[in-house]
Short mmCIF file of C-alpha atoms in Angstrom, two decimals:
data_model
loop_
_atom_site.label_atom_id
_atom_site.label_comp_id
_atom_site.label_asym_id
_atom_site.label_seq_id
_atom_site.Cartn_x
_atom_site.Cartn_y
_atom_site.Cartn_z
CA UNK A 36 -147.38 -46.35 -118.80
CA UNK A 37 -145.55 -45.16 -115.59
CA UNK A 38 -147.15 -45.07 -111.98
CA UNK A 39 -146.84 -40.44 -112.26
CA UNK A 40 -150.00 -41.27 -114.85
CA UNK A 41 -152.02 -43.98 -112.33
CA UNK A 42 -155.09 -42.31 -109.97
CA UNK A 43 -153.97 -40.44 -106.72
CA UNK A 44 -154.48 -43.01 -104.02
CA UNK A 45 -157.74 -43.23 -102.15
CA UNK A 46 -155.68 -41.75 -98.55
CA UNK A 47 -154.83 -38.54 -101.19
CA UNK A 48 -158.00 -37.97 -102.56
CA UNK A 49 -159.41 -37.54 -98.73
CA UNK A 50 -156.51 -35.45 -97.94
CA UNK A 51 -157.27 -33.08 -100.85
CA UNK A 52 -161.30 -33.33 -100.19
CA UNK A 53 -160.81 -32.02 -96.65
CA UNK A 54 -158.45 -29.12 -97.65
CA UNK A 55 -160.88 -28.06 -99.77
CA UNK A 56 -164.04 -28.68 -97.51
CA UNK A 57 -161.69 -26.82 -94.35
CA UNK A 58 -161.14 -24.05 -96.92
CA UNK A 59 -164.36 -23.37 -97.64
CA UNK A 60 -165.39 -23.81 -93.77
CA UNK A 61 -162.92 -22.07 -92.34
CA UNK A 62 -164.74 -18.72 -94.48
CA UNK A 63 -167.90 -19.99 -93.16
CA UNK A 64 -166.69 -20.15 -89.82
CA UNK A 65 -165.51 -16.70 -90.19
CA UNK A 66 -169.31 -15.50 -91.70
CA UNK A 67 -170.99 -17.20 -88.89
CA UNK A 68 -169.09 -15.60 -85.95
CA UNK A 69 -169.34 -12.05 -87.64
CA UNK A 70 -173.02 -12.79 -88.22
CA UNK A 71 -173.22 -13.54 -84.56
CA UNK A 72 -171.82 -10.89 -83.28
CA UNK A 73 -173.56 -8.16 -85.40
CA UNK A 74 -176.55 -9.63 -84.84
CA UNK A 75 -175.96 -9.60 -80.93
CA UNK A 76 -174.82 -6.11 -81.41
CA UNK A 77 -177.26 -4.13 -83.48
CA UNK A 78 -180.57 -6.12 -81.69
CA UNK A 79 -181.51 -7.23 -78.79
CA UNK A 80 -182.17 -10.86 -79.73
CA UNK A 81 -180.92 -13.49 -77.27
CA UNK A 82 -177.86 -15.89 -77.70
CA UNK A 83 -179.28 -18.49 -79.54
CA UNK A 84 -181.36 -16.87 -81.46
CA UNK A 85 -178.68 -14.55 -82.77
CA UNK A 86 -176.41 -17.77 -83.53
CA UNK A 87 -179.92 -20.09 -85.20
CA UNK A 88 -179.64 -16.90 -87.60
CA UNK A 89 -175.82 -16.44 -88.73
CA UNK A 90 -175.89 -20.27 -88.63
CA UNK A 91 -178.38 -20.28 -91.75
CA UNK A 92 -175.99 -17.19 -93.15
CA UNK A 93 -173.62 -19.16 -93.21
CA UNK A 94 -175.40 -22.70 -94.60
CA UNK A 95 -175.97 -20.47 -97.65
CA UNK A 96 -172.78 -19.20 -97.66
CA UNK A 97 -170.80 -23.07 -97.67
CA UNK A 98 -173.98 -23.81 -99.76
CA UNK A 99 -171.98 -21.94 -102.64
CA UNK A 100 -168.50 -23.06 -101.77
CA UNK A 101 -169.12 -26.49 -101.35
CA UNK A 102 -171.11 -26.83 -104.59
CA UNK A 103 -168.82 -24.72 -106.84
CA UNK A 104 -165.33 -25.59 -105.19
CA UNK A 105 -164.92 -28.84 -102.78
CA UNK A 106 -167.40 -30.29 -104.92
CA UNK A 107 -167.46 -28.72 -108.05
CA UNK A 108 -166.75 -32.57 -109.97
CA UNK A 109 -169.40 -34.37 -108.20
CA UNK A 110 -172.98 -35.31 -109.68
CA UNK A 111 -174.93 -32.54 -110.56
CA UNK A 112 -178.13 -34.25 -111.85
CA UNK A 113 -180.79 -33.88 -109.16
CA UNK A 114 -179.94 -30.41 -108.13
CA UNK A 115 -183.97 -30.42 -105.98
CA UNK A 116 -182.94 -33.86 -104.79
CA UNK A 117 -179.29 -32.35 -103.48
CA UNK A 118 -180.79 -28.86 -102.45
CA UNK A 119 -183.32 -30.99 -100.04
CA UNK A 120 -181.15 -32.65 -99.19
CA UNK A 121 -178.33 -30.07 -98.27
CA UNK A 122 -180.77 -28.34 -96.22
CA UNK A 123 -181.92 -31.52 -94.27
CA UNK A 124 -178.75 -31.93 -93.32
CA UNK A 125 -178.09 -28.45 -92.72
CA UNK A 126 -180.66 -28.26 -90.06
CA UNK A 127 -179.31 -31.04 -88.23
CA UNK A 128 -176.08 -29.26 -88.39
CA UNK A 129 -177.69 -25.88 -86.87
CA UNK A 130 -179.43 -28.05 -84.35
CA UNK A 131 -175.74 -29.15 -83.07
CA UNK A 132 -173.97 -26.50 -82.93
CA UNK A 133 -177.06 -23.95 -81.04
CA UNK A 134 -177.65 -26.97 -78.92
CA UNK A 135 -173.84 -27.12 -77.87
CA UNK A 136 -174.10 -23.12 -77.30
CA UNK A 137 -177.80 -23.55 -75.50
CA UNK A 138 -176.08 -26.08 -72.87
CA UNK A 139 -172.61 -24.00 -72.34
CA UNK A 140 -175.03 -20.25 -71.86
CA UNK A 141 -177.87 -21.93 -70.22
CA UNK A 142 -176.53 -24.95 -68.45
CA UNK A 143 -173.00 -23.98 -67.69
CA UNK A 144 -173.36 -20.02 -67.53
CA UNK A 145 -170.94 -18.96 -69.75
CA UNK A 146 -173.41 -16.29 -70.66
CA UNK A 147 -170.40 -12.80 -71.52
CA UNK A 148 -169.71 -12.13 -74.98
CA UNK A 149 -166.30 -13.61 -74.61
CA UNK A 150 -167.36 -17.23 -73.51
CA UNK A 151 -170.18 -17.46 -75.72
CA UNK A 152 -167.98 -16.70 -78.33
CA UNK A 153 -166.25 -19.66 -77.12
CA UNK A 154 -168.85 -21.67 -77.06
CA UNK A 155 -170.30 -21.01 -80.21
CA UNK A 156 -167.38 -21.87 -81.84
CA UNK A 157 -166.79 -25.63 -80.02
CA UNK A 158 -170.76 -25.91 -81.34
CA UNK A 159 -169.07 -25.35 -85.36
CA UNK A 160 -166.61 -27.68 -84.87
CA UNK A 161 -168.58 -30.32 -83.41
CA UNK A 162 -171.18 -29.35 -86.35
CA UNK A 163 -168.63 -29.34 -88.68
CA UNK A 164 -168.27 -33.30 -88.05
CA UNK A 165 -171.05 -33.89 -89.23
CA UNK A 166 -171.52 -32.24 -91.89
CA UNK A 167 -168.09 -33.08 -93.54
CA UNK A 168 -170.06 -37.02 -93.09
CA UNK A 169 -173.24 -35.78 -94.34
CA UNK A 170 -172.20 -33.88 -97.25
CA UNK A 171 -169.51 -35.97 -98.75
CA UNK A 172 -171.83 -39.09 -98.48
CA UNK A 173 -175.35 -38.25 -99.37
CA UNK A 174 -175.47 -34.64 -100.84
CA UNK A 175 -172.81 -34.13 -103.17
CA UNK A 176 -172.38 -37.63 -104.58
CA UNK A 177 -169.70 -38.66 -106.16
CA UNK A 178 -170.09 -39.39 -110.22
CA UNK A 179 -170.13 -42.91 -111.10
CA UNK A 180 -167.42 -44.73 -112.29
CA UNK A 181 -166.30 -44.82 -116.42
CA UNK A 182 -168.39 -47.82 -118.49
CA UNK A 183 -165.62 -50.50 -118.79
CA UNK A 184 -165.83 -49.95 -122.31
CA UNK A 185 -164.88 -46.15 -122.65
CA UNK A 186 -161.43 -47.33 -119.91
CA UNK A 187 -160.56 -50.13 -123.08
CA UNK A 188 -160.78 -47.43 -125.85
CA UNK A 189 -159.00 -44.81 -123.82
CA UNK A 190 -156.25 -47.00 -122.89
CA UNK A 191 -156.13 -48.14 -126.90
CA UNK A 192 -155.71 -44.78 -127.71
CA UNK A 193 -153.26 -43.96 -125.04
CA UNK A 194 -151.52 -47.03 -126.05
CA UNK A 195 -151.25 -45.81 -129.96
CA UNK A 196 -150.51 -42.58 -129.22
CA UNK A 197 -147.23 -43.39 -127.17
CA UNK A 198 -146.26 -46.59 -130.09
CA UNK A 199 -146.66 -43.41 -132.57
CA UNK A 200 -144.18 -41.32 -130.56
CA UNK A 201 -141.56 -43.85 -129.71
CA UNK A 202 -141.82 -44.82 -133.55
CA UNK A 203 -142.65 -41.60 -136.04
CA UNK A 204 -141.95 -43.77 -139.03
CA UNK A 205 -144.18 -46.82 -138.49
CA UNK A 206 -147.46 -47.78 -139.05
CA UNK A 207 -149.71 -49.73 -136.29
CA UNK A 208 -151.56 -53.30 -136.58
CA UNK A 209 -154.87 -53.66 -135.04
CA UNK A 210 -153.50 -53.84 -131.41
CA UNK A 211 -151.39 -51.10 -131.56
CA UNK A 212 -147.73 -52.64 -132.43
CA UNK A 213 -145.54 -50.92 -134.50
CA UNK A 214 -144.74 -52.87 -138.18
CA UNK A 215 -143.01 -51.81 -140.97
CA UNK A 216 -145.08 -50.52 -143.99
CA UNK A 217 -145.01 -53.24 -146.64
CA UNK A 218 -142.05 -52.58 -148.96
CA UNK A 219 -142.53 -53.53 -153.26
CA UNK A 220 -141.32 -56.22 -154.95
CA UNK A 221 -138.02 -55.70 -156.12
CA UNK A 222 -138.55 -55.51 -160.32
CA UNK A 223 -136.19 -57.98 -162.16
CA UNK A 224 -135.31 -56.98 -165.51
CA UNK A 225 -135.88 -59.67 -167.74
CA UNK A 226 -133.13 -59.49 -170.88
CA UNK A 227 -133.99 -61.35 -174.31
CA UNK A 228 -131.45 -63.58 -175.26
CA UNK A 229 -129.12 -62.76 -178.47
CA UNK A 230 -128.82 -65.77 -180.46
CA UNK A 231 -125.60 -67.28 -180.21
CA UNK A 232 -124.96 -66.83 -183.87
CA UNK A 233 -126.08 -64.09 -186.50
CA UNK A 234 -126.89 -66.66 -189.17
CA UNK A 235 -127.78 -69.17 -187.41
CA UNK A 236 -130.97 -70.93 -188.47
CA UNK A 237 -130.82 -69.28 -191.91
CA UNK A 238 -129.54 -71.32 -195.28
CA UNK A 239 -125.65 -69.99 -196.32
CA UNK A 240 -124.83 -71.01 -199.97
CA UNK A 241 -121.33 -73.09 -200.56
CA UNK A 242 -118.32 -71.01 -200.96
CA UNK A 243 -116.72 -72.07 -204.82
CA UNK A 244 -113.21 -72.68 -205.10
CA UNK A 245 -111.66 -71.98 -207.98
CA UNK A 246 -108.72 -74.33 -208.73
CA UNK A 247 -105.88 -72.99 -211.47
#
């Protein structure tokens, strides 16, 4: 086995989680300030209220993303469980970032369009924090690890498969070595014996010589 075939380190796996979580809430980002600002321009609502409402636009919005894309492997058993919990979280979320944009309007007075834009958006990323916690930890759980036995009989079969390549012509033993297939007897050809002499063990009759 070489290390290119061992699990991406822990450090990795974060790094790829929160490219995919950023991806997904950098488009939310993007919903929730549109949101806001056609809300704020088609009604007459006030700041916060305009923002409480893109902000749950855009919960359902990472809803999808994050469930379908950043966290499309995790556990999916539970789905009420995760739901309630998604929106528990969510709300605690929404209460961050309006609360951040309810102290810079009405405790700072950065009350034009331009600096509540501002605002709004140091609320998301202070949000964001949290959520990225939130999520990763107690909503979208991560599946639990492989029963020790399924690792063994993968590895076994890992194991075979690369004996089998690095020798085509063999056969395996129980643990996976390569042998040689068990090769016949060699056949000895067993001769019968010719007697040493044609007549021998028979009776031969006296020659007569006949004297002149």
């Amino acid at each position: 086995m070489t290390n290119a075939s061992a699990p991406p380190s822990r450090l990795r796996r974060i790094v790829a989680e929160l490219a995919k979580f950023g991806a997904v809430g950098g488009a939310g980002v993007l919903v929730n300030m549109a949101a806001y600002n056609l809300v704020r321009h088609f009604t007459s609502l006030a700041y916060v209220r305009a923002s409480v409402i893109a902000t749950i636009i855009s919960i359902v919005f990472n809803y999808i993303g994050f469930r379908y894309f950043t966290y499309r492997d995790r556990d999916k058993s539970g789905r009420k469980r995760e739901l309630g919990l998604f929106a528990f979280f969510s709300a605690i979320g929404l209460v961050i970032e309006n609360g951040v944009l309810y102290a810079g309007t009405y405790g700072l007075g950065f009350d034009t369009p331009l600096q509540t834009n501002v605002v709004k958006f140091c609320g998301i990323g202070v949000a964001t924090l949290f959520r990225f916690w939130s999520y990763r930890s107690w909503v979208f759980r991560a599946l639990p690890p492989k029963d020790q036995e399924t690792v063994r009989e993968v590895t076994a079969a890992v194991r075979e498969a690369e004996a089998a390549f690095t020798h085509p012509g063999g056969h395996h033993g129980p643990y996976g070595g390569p042998h040689r297939a068990p090769q016949p007897a060699p056949v000895i050809a067993h001769r019968t014996p010719a007697p040493e002499h044609q007549g021998q063990g028979r009776h031969r009759k006296p020659r007569r010589v006949h004297v002149d």
